[in-house]
Coordinates of N, CA and C in Angstrom, one line a residue:
Chain A
X1277 N -168.6 -25.8 21.8 CA -168.7 -26.8 20.7 C -167.6 -27.8 20.9
X1278 N -168.0 -29.1 20.5 CA -167.0 -30.2 20.6 C -166.1 -30.1 19.5
X1279 N -164.8 -30.5 19.7 CA -163.9 -30.6 18.6 C -162.5 -30.8 19.1
X1280 N -161.6 -30.6 18.2 CA -160.1 -30.8 18.5 C -159.4 -29.5 18.2
X1281 N -158.6 -29.1 19.2 CA -157.8 -27.9 19.0 C -156.3 -28.3 19.0
X1282 N -155.6 -27.6 18.2 CA -154.2 -27.7 18.1 C -153.5 -26.3 18.2
X1283 N -152.5 -26.3 18.9 CA -151.8 -25.0 19.1 C -150.3 -25.3 19.1
X1284 N -149.5 -24.3 18.6 CA -149.9 -23.2 17.9 C -150.3 -23.5 16.4
X1285 N -150.8 -22.6 15.7 CA -151.1 -22.8 14.3 C -149.8 -22.8 13.4
X1286 N -148.9 -21.9 13.8 CA -147.6 -21.8 13.1 C -146.5 -21.9 14.2
X1287 N -145.4 -22.6 13.9 CA -144.4 -22.8 14.9 C -143.0 -22.8 14.2
X1288 N -142.1 -22.0 14.7 CA -140.8 -21.9 14.1 C -139.8 -22.4 15.2
X1289 N -138.9 -23.1 14.7 CA -137.9 -23.8 15.7 C -136.5 -23.7 15.1
X1290 N -135.5 -23.5 15.9 CA -134.2 -23.5 15.5 C -133.7 -25.0 15.5
X1291 N -132.8 -25.3 14.6 CA -132.2 -26.6 14.6 C -131.6 -27.0 15.9
X1292 N -131.8 -28.2 16.3 CA -131.3 -28.7 17.6 C -132.2 -28.5 18.8
X1293 N -133.3 -27.9 18.6 CA -134.3 -27.6 19.7 C -135.4 -28.6 19.6
X1294 N -135.8 -29.0 20.8 CA -137.1 -29.8 20.9 C -138.3 -28.9 20.9
X1295 N -139.4 -29.3 20.4 CA -140.6 -28.5 20.4 C -141.8 -29.4 20.6
X1296 N -142.8 -28.9 21.4 CA -144.0 -29.7 21.7 C -145.2 -29.1 21.1
X1297 N -146.0 -29.9 20.3 CA -147.2 -29.5 19.7 C -148.4 -30.0 20.5
X1298 N -149.3 -29.1 20.8 CA -150.4 -29.4 21.6 C -151.6 -29.9 20.8
X1299 N -152.3 -30.9 21.4 CA -153.6 -31.4 20.8 C -154.5 -31.7 21.9
X1300 N -155.7 -31.1 21.9 CA -156.7 -31.3 22.9 C -158.1 -31.6 22.3
X1301 N -158.8 -32.6 22.8 CA -160.1 -32.9 22.3 C -161.1 -32.9 23.4
X1302 N -162.3 -32.5 23.2 CA -163.4 -32.5 24.2 C -164.6 -33.4 23.6
X1303 N -164.2 -34.3 22.8 CA -165.2 -35.2 22.2 C -165.4 -36.5 23.0
X1304 N -164.7 -36.6 24.1 CA -164.7 -37.9 24.9 C -164.3 -39.1 24.1
X1305 N -163.4 -38.9 23.1 CA -162.9 -40.0 22.3 C -161.8 -40.8 23.0
X1306 N -161.8 -42.1 22.8 CA -160.7 -42.9 23.4 C -159.4 -42.8 22.6
X1307 N -159.5 -42.8 21.3 CA -158.3 -42.9 20.5 C -157.9 -41.6 19.9
X1308 N -156.6 -41.4 19.9 CA -156.0 -40.2 19.3 C -154.8 -40.5 18.5
X1309 N -154.5 -39.6 17.5 CA -153.5 -39.9 16.5 C -152.7 -38.7 16.1
X1310 N -151.5 -38.9 15.7 CA -150.7 -37.8 15.1 C -150.2 -38.2 13.8
X1311 N -150.4 -37.3 12.8 CA -150.0 -37.5 11.4 C -149.1 -36.4 11.0
X1312 N -148.2 -36.7 10.0 CA -147.4 -35.7 9.4 C -147.8 -35.7 7.9
X1313 N -147.8 -34.4 7.4 CA -148.1 -34.3 6.0 C -147.0 -33.4 5.4
X1314 N -146.4 -33.9 4.3 CA -145.4 -33.1 3.6 C -146.1 -32.6 2.3
X1315 N -145.5 -31.5 1.7 CA -146.2 -30.9 0.6 C -146.5 -31.8 -0.5
X1316 N -147.7 -31.8 -1.0 CA -148.1 -32.6 -2.1 C -148.3 -34.1 -1.8
X1317 N -148.3 -34.4 -0.5 CA -148.4 -35.9 -0.1 C -149.5 -36.1 0.8
X1318 N -149.8 -37.4 1.0 CA -150.8 -37.8 2.0 C -150.3 -37.7 3.4
X1319 N -151.1 -38.3 4.3 CA -150.8 -38.3 5.7 C -150.0 -39.5 6.1
X1320 N -149.0 -39.4 7.0 CA -148.3 -40.5 7.5 C -148.5 -40.6 9.0
X1321 N -148.7 -41.7 9.5 CA -149.0 -41.9 11.0 C -147.7 -41.9 11.8
X1322 N -147.6 -41.0 12.8 CA -146.5 -40.9 13.6 C -146.7 -41.8 14.9
X1323 N -147.7 -41.5 15.6 CA -148.0 -42.2 16.8 C -149.5 -42.3 17.0
X1324 N -150.0 -43.3 17.7 CA -151.4 -43.3 18.1 C -151.6 -43.9 19.5
X1325 N -152.7 -43.5 20.0 CA -153.0 -44.0 21.4 C -154.5 -44.5 21.4
X1326 N -154.7 -45.7 22.0 CA -156.0 -46.2 22.0 C -156.7 -45.9 23.3
X1327 N -155.9 -45.6 24.3 CA -156.4 -45.4 25.7 C -155.4 -44.6 26.5
X1328 N -155.9 -44.0 27.6 CA -155.0 -43.2 28.4 C -153.8 -44.1 28.9
X1329 N -152.6 -43.5 29.0 CA -151.4 -44.1 29.4 C -150.9 -45.2 28.5
X1330 N -151.4 -45.2 27.3 CA -150.9 -46.2 26.3 C -150.8 -45.6 25.0
X1331 N -149.7 -45.9 24.2 CA -149.6 -45.4 22.9 C -148.6 -46.3 22.1
X1332 N -148.8 -46.3 20.8 CA -147.9 -47.1 19.9 C -147.3 -46.3 18.8
X1333 N -146.2 -46.8 18.3 CA -145.5 -46.1 17.2 C -146.3 -46.4 15.9
X1334 N -146.3 -45.3 15.1 CA -146.9 -45.5 13.8 C -145.7 -45.8 12.8
X1335 N -145.9 -45.3 11.5 CA -144.9 -45.7 10.5 C -143.7 -44.8 10.5
X1336 N -143.7 -43.7 11.1 CA -142.6 -42.7 11.1 C -142.3 -42.1 12.5
X1337 N -142.2 -43.0 13.5 CA -142.1 -42.5 14.9 C -140.7 -42.0 15.2
X1338 N -139.7 -42.3 14.5 CA -138.3 -41.9 14.8 C -138.2 -40.4 14.9
X1339 N -137.6 -39.9 16.1 CA -137.4 -38.5 16.3 C -138.6 -37.8 16.9
X1340 N -139.6 -38.6 17.2 CA -140.8 -38.0 17.9 C -141.1 -38.8 19.2
X1341 N -141.8 -38.1 20.1 CA -142.3 -38.7 21.3 C -143.6 -38.2 21.7
X1342 N -144.4 -39.0 22.4 CA -145.8 -38.5 22.8 C -146.0 -39.0 24.3
X1343 N -147.1 -38.4 24.8 CA -147.6 -38.9 26.1 C -149.1 -38.8 26.1
X1344 N -149.7 -39.7 26.9 CA -151.2 -39.7 27.0 C -151.6 -39.8 28.5
X1345 N -151.4 -38.8 29.2 CA -151.7 -38.8 30.6 C -153.1 -38.5 30.9
X1346 N -153.8 -37.8 30.0 CA -155.2 -37.5 30.1 C -155.9 -37.9 28.9
X1347 N -157.2 -38.3 29.0 CA -158.0 -38.7 27.8 C -158.0 -37.6 26.8
X1348 N -158.1 -36.4 27.2 CA -158.4 -35.3 26.2 C -157.1 -34.7 25.6
X1349 N -155.9 -35.1 26.1 CA -154.7 -34.5 25.6 C -153.7 -35.5 25.1
X1350 N -153.1 -35.2 24.0 CA -152.1 -36.1 23.3 C -151.0 -35.2 22.7
X1351 N -150.1 -34.6 23.5 CA -149.0 -33.8 23.0 C -148.0 -34.5 22.2
X1352 N -147.4 -33.9 21.2 CA -146.4 -34.5 20.4 C -145.1 -33.7 20.5
X1353 N -144.0 -34.3 20.9 CA -142.7 -33.6 20.9 C -141.9 -34.0 19.7
X1354 N -141.4 -33.0 19.0 CA -140.5 -33.2 17.9 C -139.1 -32.9 18.5
X1355 N -138.3 -34.0 18.5 CA -137.0 -33.9 19.1 C -135.9 -33.5 18.1
X1356 N -134.8 -33.1 18.6 CA -133.7 -32.8 17.7 C -133.2 -34.0 16.9
X1357 N -133.6 -35.1 17.2 CA -133.2 -36.3 16.5 C -134.0 -36.5 15.2
X1358 N -135.1 -35.7 15.0 CA -135.9 -35.8 13.8 C -135.1 -35.0 12.7
X1359 N -134.7 -35.7 11.7 CA -133.8 -35.1 10.7 C -134.4 -34.0 9.9
X1360 N -135.7 -34.1 9.5 CA -136.3 -33.2 8.6 C -137.7 -32.9 9.2
X1361 N -137.8 -32.1 10.2 CA -139.1 -31.9 10.9 C -140.0 -30.9 10.3
X1362 N -139.6 -30.1 9.3 CA -140.5 -29.1 8.7 C -141.6 -29.8 8.0
X1363 N -142.8 -29.6 8.4 CA -144.0 -30.3 7.9 C -145.2 -29.7 8.5
X1364 N -146.4 -30.2 8.0 CA -147.7 -29.9 8.6 C -148.1 -31.1 9.4
X1365 N -148.5 -30.8 10.7 CA -148.8 -31.9 11.6 C -150.3 -31.8 12.0
X1366 N -150.9 -32.9 11.8 CA -152.4 -33.0 12.1 C -152.6 -34.0 13.2
X1367 N -153.5 -33.6 14.2 CA -153.9 -34.5 15.2 C -155.3 -34.9 14.9
X1368 N -155.7 -36.1 15.3 CA -157.0 -36.6 15.1 C -157.5 -37.5 16.3
X1369 N -158.8 -37.7 16.4 CA -159.3 -38.6 17.4 C -160.5 -39.4 16.8
X1370 N -160.8 -40.5 17.4 CA -161.9 -41.3 17.1 C -162.5 -41.9 18.4
X1371 N -163.8 -42.3 18.3 CA -164.5 -42.7 19.5 C -163.7 -43.8 20.1
X1372 N -163.2 -44.8 19.3 CA -162.4 -45.9 19.8 C -161.5 -46.3 18.7
X1373 N -160.6 -47.1 19.1 CA -159.7 -47.7 18.0 C -160.4 -49.0 17.6
X1374 N -160.2 -49.5 16.4 CA -160.7 -50.8 16.0 C -161.5 -50.7 14.7
X1375 N -162.2 -51.8 14.5 CA -162.9 -52.0 13.2 C -164.2 -51.1 13.2
X1376 N -164.7 -51.1 12.0 CA -166.0 -50.4 11.8 C -165.8 -49.0 11.3
X1377 N -166.9 -48.3 11.3 CA -166.9 -46.9 10.8 C -165.9 -46.0 11.4
X1378 N -166.0 -45.8 12.7 CA -165.0 -45.2 13.5 C -164.2 -44.0 12.8
X1379 N -165.0 -43.1 12.4 CA -164.5 -41.9 11.7 C -163.5 -41.1 12.6
X1380 N -162.4 -40.6 11.9 CA -161.5 -39.8 12.6 C -161.8 -38.3 12.4
X1381 N -161.8 -37.6 13.5 CA -162.0 -36.1 13.4 C -160.7 -35.5 13.6
X1382 N -160.4 -34.5 12.8 CA -159.1 -33.9 12.7 C -159.1 -32.5 13.3
X1383 N -158.0 -32.1 13.9 CA -157.8 -30.7 14.3 C -157.3 -29.8 13.1
X1384 N -157.1 -28.5 13.3 CA -156.8 -27.6 12.2 C -155.3 -27.7 11.8
X1385 N -154.5 -28.4 12.6 CA -153.1 -28.6 12.2 C -152.1 -27.5 12.7
X1386 N -150.9 -27.9 12.8 CA -149.8 -27.0 13.1 C -148.7 -27.1 12.1
X1387 N -148.3 -26.0 11.5 CA -147.3 -25.9 10.5 C -146.0 -25.6 11.2
X1388 N -145.1 -26.6 11.2 CA -143.8 -26.4 11.9 C -142.7 -26.1 10.8
X1389 N -141.9 -25.1 11.1 CA -140.8 -24.7 10.2 C -139.5 -24.7 11.0
X1390 N -138.5 -25.4 10.6 CA -137.2 -25.4 11.2 C -136.3 -24.4 10.5
X1391 N -135.8 -23.5 11.2 CA -135.0 -22.4 10.6 C -133.5 -22.8 10.6
Chain B
X776 N -148.8 -55.8 1.7 CA -148.9 -54.6 2.5 C -150.1 -53.8 1.9
X777 N -150.8 -53.1 2.9 CA -151.9 -52.3 2.4 C -151.3 -51.1 1.7
X778 N -152.1 -50.6 0.7 CA -151.7 -49.5 -0.1 C -152.9 -48.8 -0.7
X779 N -152.8 -47.5 -0.9 CA -153.8 -46.7 -1.5 C -153.2 -46.0 -2.7
X780 N -153.8 -46.0 -3.8 CA -153.3 -45.3 -5.0 C -154.3 -44.4 -5.6
X781 N -153.9 -43.1 -5.7 CA -154.7 -42.1 -6.4 C -153.9 -41.6 -7.6
X782 N -154.3 -41.9 -8.8 CA -153.5 -41.7 -9.9 C -153.7 -40.4 -10.6
X783 N -154.6 -39.6 -10.1 CA -154.9 -38.3 -10.7 C -154.3 -37.2 -9.7
X784 N -153.1 -36.6 -10.1 CA -152.6 -35.5 -9.2 C -153.5 -34.3 -9.2
X785 N -154.1 -34.0 -10.4 CA -155.0 -32.8 -10.5 C -156.1 -33.1 -11.4
X786 N -157.3 -32.5 -11.1 CA -158.5 -32.7 -12.0 C -159.2 -31.3 -12.1
X787 N -159.7 -31.1 -13.3 CA -160.5 -29.9 -13.5 C -161.9 -30.3 -13.8
X788 N -162.9 -29.5 -13.3 CA -164.3 -29.8 -13.6 C -165.0 -28.4 -13.7
X789 N -166.0 -28.4 -14.6 CA -166.8 -27.2 -14.7 C -167.8 -27.2 -13.6
X790 N -168.1 -26.0 -13.1 CA -169.1 -25.8 -12.1 C -170.4 -26.4 -12.6
X791 N -171.1 -27.1 -11.6 CA -172.4 -27.8 -11.8 C -172.3 -29.1 -12.5
X792 N -171.1 -29.5 -13.0 CA -170.9 -30.8 -13.6 C -170.5 -31.8 -12.5
X793 N -170.6 -33.1 -12.9 CA -170.1 -34.2 -12.0 C -168.7 -34.5 -12.3
X794 N -168.0 -35.0 -11.2 CA -166.6 -35.4 -11.4 C -166.3 -36.7 -10.6
X795 N -165.5 -37.5 -11.1 CA -165.1 -38.8 -10.4 C -163.6 -38.8 -10.1
X796 N -163.3 -39.0 -8.8 CA -161.9 -39.0 -8.4 C -161.6 -40.5 -8.1
X797 N -160.5 -41.0 -8.7 CA -160.2 -42.4 -8.7 C -159.4 -42.8 -7.4
X798 N -159.7 -44.0 -6.9 CA -158.9 -44.6 -5.8 C -158.9 -46.1 -6.0
X799 N -157.7 -46.7 -5.9 CA -157.6 -48.1 -5.9 C -156.8 -48.5 -4.6
X800 N -157.1 -49.7 -4.1 CA -156.5 -50.1 -2.9 C -156.0 -51.5 -3.0
X801 N -155.2 -51.8 -2.1 CA -154.6 -53.2 -2.0 C -154.6 -53.7 -0.6
X802 N -155.3 -54.8 -0.4 CA -155.3 -55.4 1.0 C -155.6 -56.8 0.8
X803 N -155.1 -57.6 1.8 CA -155.4 -59.0 1.8 C -156.4 -59.4 2.8
X804 N -156.9 -58.3 3.6 CA -157.9 -58.5 4.6 C -159.3 -58.5 4.0
X805 N -160.2 -59.2 4.6 CA -161.6 -59.2 4.1 C -162.4 -58.1 4.8
X806 N -161.9 -57.7 5.9 CA -162.6 -56.6 6.7 C -161.8 -55.4 6.6
X807 N -162.4 -54.3 6.0 CA -161.7 -53.1 5.9 C -162.7 -51.9 5.7
X808 N -162.3 -50.7 5.9 CA -163.1 -49.6 5.7 C -162.4 -48.6 4.8
X809 N -163.2 -47.9 3.9 CA -162.7 -47.0 3.0 C -163.3 -45.6 3.3
X810 N -162.4 -44.6 3.3 CA -162.9 -43.2 3.6 C -162.4 -42.2 2.5
X811 N -163.1 -41.2 2.4 CA -162.7 -40.0 1.6 C -162.7 -38.8 2.5
X812 N -161.7 -38.0 2.4 CA -161.5 -36.7 3.1 C -161.3 -35.6 2.2
X813 N -161.7 -34.4 2.5 CA -161.5 -33.2 1.8 C -160.5 -32.3 2.6
X814 N -159.5 -31.8 1.9 CA -158.6 -30.8 2.6 C -158.6 -29.5 1.9
X815 N -159.3 -28.5 2.4 CA -159.2 -27.2 1.7 C -157.9 -26.6 2.0
X816 N -157.6 -25.4 1.4 CA -156.3 -24.7 1.6 C -156.0 -24.4 3.0
X817 N -157.0 -24.3 3.9 CA -156.8 -24.0 5.3 C -156.1 -25.2 6.0
X818 N -156.1 -26.4 5.4 CA -155.4 -27.5 6.0 C -156.2 -28.5 6.8
X819 N -157.4 -28.2 7.2 CA -158.1 -29.1 8.0 C -158.6 -30.3 7.1
X820 N -158.8 -31.4 7.7 CA -159.3 -32.6 7.0 C -160.7 -32.8 7.4
X821 N -161.6 -32.8 6.3 CA -163.0 -32.9 6.5 C -163.5 -34.3 6.0
X822 N -164.1 -35.1 6.9 CA -164.6 -36.4 6.5 C -165.8 -36.2 5.5
X823 N -165.8 -37.0 4.5 CA -166.9 -36.9 3.5 C -167.8 -38.1 3.5
X824 N -167.2 -39.3 3.4 CA -168.0 -40.5 3.2 C -167.2 -41.8 3.6
X825 N -167.9 -42.8 3.9 CA -167.3 -44.1 4.4 C -168.0 -45.2 3.7
X826 N -167.2 -46.3 3.4 CA -167.7 -47.5 2.8 C -167.1 -48.7 3.5
X827 N -167.8 -49.6 4.1 CA -167.3 -50.8 4.7 C -167.2 -51.9 3.7
X828 N -166.3 -52.7 3.9 CA -166.0 -53.8 2.9 C -167.2 -54.8 2.8
X829 N -168.0 -54.8 3.8 CA -169.2 -55.8 3.7 C -170.5 -55.0 3.4
X830 N -170.4 -53.7 3.1 CA -171.6 -53.0 2.8 C -172.0 -53.4 1.4
X831 N -173.3 -53.8 1.2 CA -173.7 -54.2 -0.1 C -173.9 -53.0 -1.1
X832 N -174.4 -51.9 -0.5 CA -174.7 -50.8 -1.4 C -173.7 -49.7 -1.3
X833 N -173.5 -49.0 -2.4 CA -172.6 -47.9 -2.4 C -173.1 -46.8 -1.5
X834 N -172.1 -46.2 -0.7 CA -172.4 -45.1 0.2 C -172.7 -43.8 -0.5
X835 N -173.7 -43.1 0.1 CA -174.0 -41.8 -0.5 C -174.1 -40.8 0.7
X836 N -173.7 -39.6 0.5 CA -173.8 -38.5 1.5 C -174.0 -37.2 0.7
X837 N -175.3 -36.8 0.6 CA -175.6 -35.6 -0.2 C -175.1 -35.7 -1.6
X838 N -174.2 -34.7 -2.0 CA -173.7 -34.7 -3.3 C -172.5 -35.7 -3.5
X839 N -172.1 -36.4 -2.5 CA -171.0 -37.3 -2.6 C -171.5 -38.8 -2.7
X840 N -171.0 -39.6 -3.5 CA -171.2 -41.0 -3.5 C -170.0 -41.7 -3.8
X841 N -169.9 -42.9 -3.3 CA -168.7 -43.7 -3.4 C -169.0 -44.9 -4.3
X842 N -168.3 -45.0 -5.4 CA -168.5 -46.1 -6.4 C -167.6 -47.2 -6.0
X843 N -168.1 -48.2 -5.2 CA -167.3 -49.3 -4.6 C -167.4 -50.5 -5.5
X844 N -166.2 -50.9 -6.1 CA -166.2 -52.1 -6.9 C -165.1 -53.0 -6.2
X845 N -165.7 -53.9 -5.4 CA -164.8 -54.7 -4.6 C -163.9 -55.6 -5.3
X846 N -164.4 -56.2 -6.4 CA -163.5 -57.2 -7.2 C -162.4 -56.4 -7.8
X847 N -162.6 -55.2 -8.2 CA -161.5 -54.4 -8.8 C -160.7 -53.6 -7.8
X848 N -161.1 -53.7 -6.5 CA -160.5 -53.0 -5.4 C -160.4 -51.5 -5.8
X849 N -161.5 -50.9 -6.1 CA -161.6 -49.5 -6.4 C -162.7 -48.9 -5.6
X850 N -162.5 -47.6 -5.2 CA -163.5 -46.9 -4.3 C -163.5 -45.4 -4.8
X851 N -164.0 -45.2 -6.0 CA -164.0 -43.9 -6.6 C -165.0 -43.0 -5.9
X852 N -164.6 -41.7 -5.8 CA -165.6 -40.7 -5.2 C -166.2 -39.9 -6.4
X853 N -167.5 -39.8 -6.3 CA -168.2 -39.1 -7.3 C -168.9 -37.9 -6.6
X854 N -168.5 -36.7 -7.2 CA -169.1 -35.4 -6.7 C -170.1 -34.9 -7.7
X855 N -171.3 -34.8 -7.4 CA -172.3 -34.4 -8.4 C -172.5 -32.8 -8.2
X856 N -172.9 -32.2 -9.3 CA -173.2 -30.8 -9.3 C -172.1 -30.0 -8.6
X857 N -170.9 -30.0 -9.1 CA -169.7 -29.4 -8.5 C -170.0 -27.9 -8.2
X858 N -169.4 -27.5 -7.1 CA -169.5 -26.1 -6.7 C -168.1 -25.5 -6.5
X859 N -168.0 -24.2 -6.6 CA -166.7 -23.6 -6.5 C -166.0 -24.0 -5.2
X860 N -166.8 -24.1 -4.1 CA -166.2 -24.5 -2.8 C -165.7 -25.9 -2.7
X861 N -165.9 -26.7 -3.8 CA -165.4 -28.1 -3.8 C -163.9 -28.1 -4.2
X862 N -163.4 -27.0 -4.6 CA -162.0 -26.9 -5.0 C -161.1 -27.2 -3.7
X863 N -160.3 -28.3 -3.7 CA -159.6 -28.7 -2.6 C -158.8 -29.9 -2.9
X864 N -158.0 -30.4 -2.0 CA -157.4 -31.7 -2.1 C -158.3 -32.8 -1.6
X865 N -158.3 -33.9 -2.2 CA -159.2 -35.0 -1.8 C -158.3 -36.3 -1.5
X866 N -158.5 -36.9 -0.4 CA -157.7 -38.0 0.0 C -158.6 -39.3 0.2
X867 N -158.2 -40.3 -0.4 CA -158.8 -41.6 -0.1 C -158.0 -42.3 0.9
X868 N -158.6 -43.0 1.8 CA -157.9 -43.7 2.9 C -158.6 -45.1 3.2
X869 N -157.8 -45.9 3.8 CA -158.3 -47.3 4.1 C -157.8 -47.7 5.5
X870 N -158.7 -48.4 6.2 CA -158.3 -49.0 7.5 C -158.7 -50.4 7.4
X871 N -157.7 -51.3 7.7 CA -158.0 -52.7 7.8 C -158.5 -53.1 9.2
X872 N -159.0 -54.3 9.2 CA -159.6 -54.8 10.5 C -158.5 -55.1 11.5
X873 N -158.8 -55.4 12.7 CA -157.9 -55.7 13.7 C -157.0 -56.9 13.5
X874 N -157.5 -57.8 12.7 CA -156.8 -59.1 12.5 C -155.6 -58.8 11.5
X875 N -155.6 -57.8 10.8 CA -154.5 -57.5 9.9 C -153.3 -57.1 10.6
X876 N -152.2 -57.3 9.9 CA -150.9 -57.0 10.6 C -150.8 -55.5 10.9
X877 N -151.4 -54.7 10.1 CA -151.4 -53.2 10.4 C -152.3 -52.8 11.5
X878 N -153.0 -53.7 12.1 CA -154.0 -53.3 13.1 C -155.0 -52.4 12.6
X879 N -155.4 -51.4 13.3 CA -156.5 -50.5 12.8 C -156.0 -49.3 12.2
X880 N -154.7 -49.2 11.9 CA -154.1 -48.0 11.3 C -154.8 -47.6 10.0
X881 N -154.9 -46.3 9.8 CA -155.5 -45.8 8.6 C -154.4 -45.3 7.7
X882 N -154.4 -45.7 6.4 CA -153.4 -45.2 5.5 C -154.0 -44.4 4.4
X883 N -153.3 -43.4 4.0 CA -153.9 -42.4 3.1 C -153.2 -42.4 1.7
X884 N -153.9 -42.1 0.7 CA -153.3 -42.0 -0.6 C -152.6 -40.6 -0.7
X885 N -152.0 -40.3 -1.9 CA -151.3 -39.1 -2.1 C -152.2 -37.9 -2.4
X886 N -153.4 -38.2 -2.7 CA -154.4 -37.1 -2.9 C -154.6 -36.7 -4.3
X887 N -155.7 -36.1 -4.6 CA -156.0 -35.5 -5.9 C -156.5 -34.0 -5.7
X888 N -155.9 -33.1 -6.4 CA -156.3 -31.7 -6.2 C -157.4 -31.4 -7.3
X889 N -158.5 -31.0 -6.8 CA -159.7 -30.7 -7.7 C -159.8 -29.2 -7.8
X890 N -159.9 -28.8 -9.1 CA -160.2 -27.4 -9.4 C -161.5 -27.3 -10.1
X891 N -162.4 -26.5 -9.5 CA -163.7 -26.3 -10.1 C -163.7 -24.9 -10.8
X892 N -164.1 -24.9 -12.1 CA -164.0 -23.7 -12.9 C -165.4 -23.1 -13.0
X893 N -165.5 -21.8 -12.8 CA -166.8 -21.1 -12.9 C -167.2 -21.0 -14.4

């Protein structure tokens, strides 16, 4: 079945450690996104990528890094520079970036807790 | 700056009744798209319905319809014949066209938690 997978589902990290969240899609979508969700709040965009080997900062990119070496993969690294990383992280993809319908499909999310 | 406002933190509805979830938006662009997503307790985001700013008619998808009032900048979600499985968080979202300063980014409202009572 086509879709988006994120791993792990739950992740615990000690303060000062970097951690990488995985996001893979087999939908052949060009665009991929990372969002952060805090309790009781909506989603905020961290990074997005319109095409392989290209990505742009979203609204809250500080303390995060990404790569897009393959069309199907868009891993997110939460660095020690991120002051408050405990949150729910959602990865999404869409056929292309741009105007129009262009629905985003979401993965199941990774819940990151910093101990 | 683009903005999405959902003023209802929580809503209760009786099973089988209809419910309206409010959403207002702010944008200076003429070309934009409005989305509604459902987020059950499992955390996944499920796409429900889409309305383009140039669409003449209100969007409908099964039990979901979007009451689009462009002049008022509102895009309310109407769920007819509520079911227990409709209990979830609901998010309104907007994406402006490429010409806007925000590019094609999608912004989300804070959400409304819907409780369906048996």
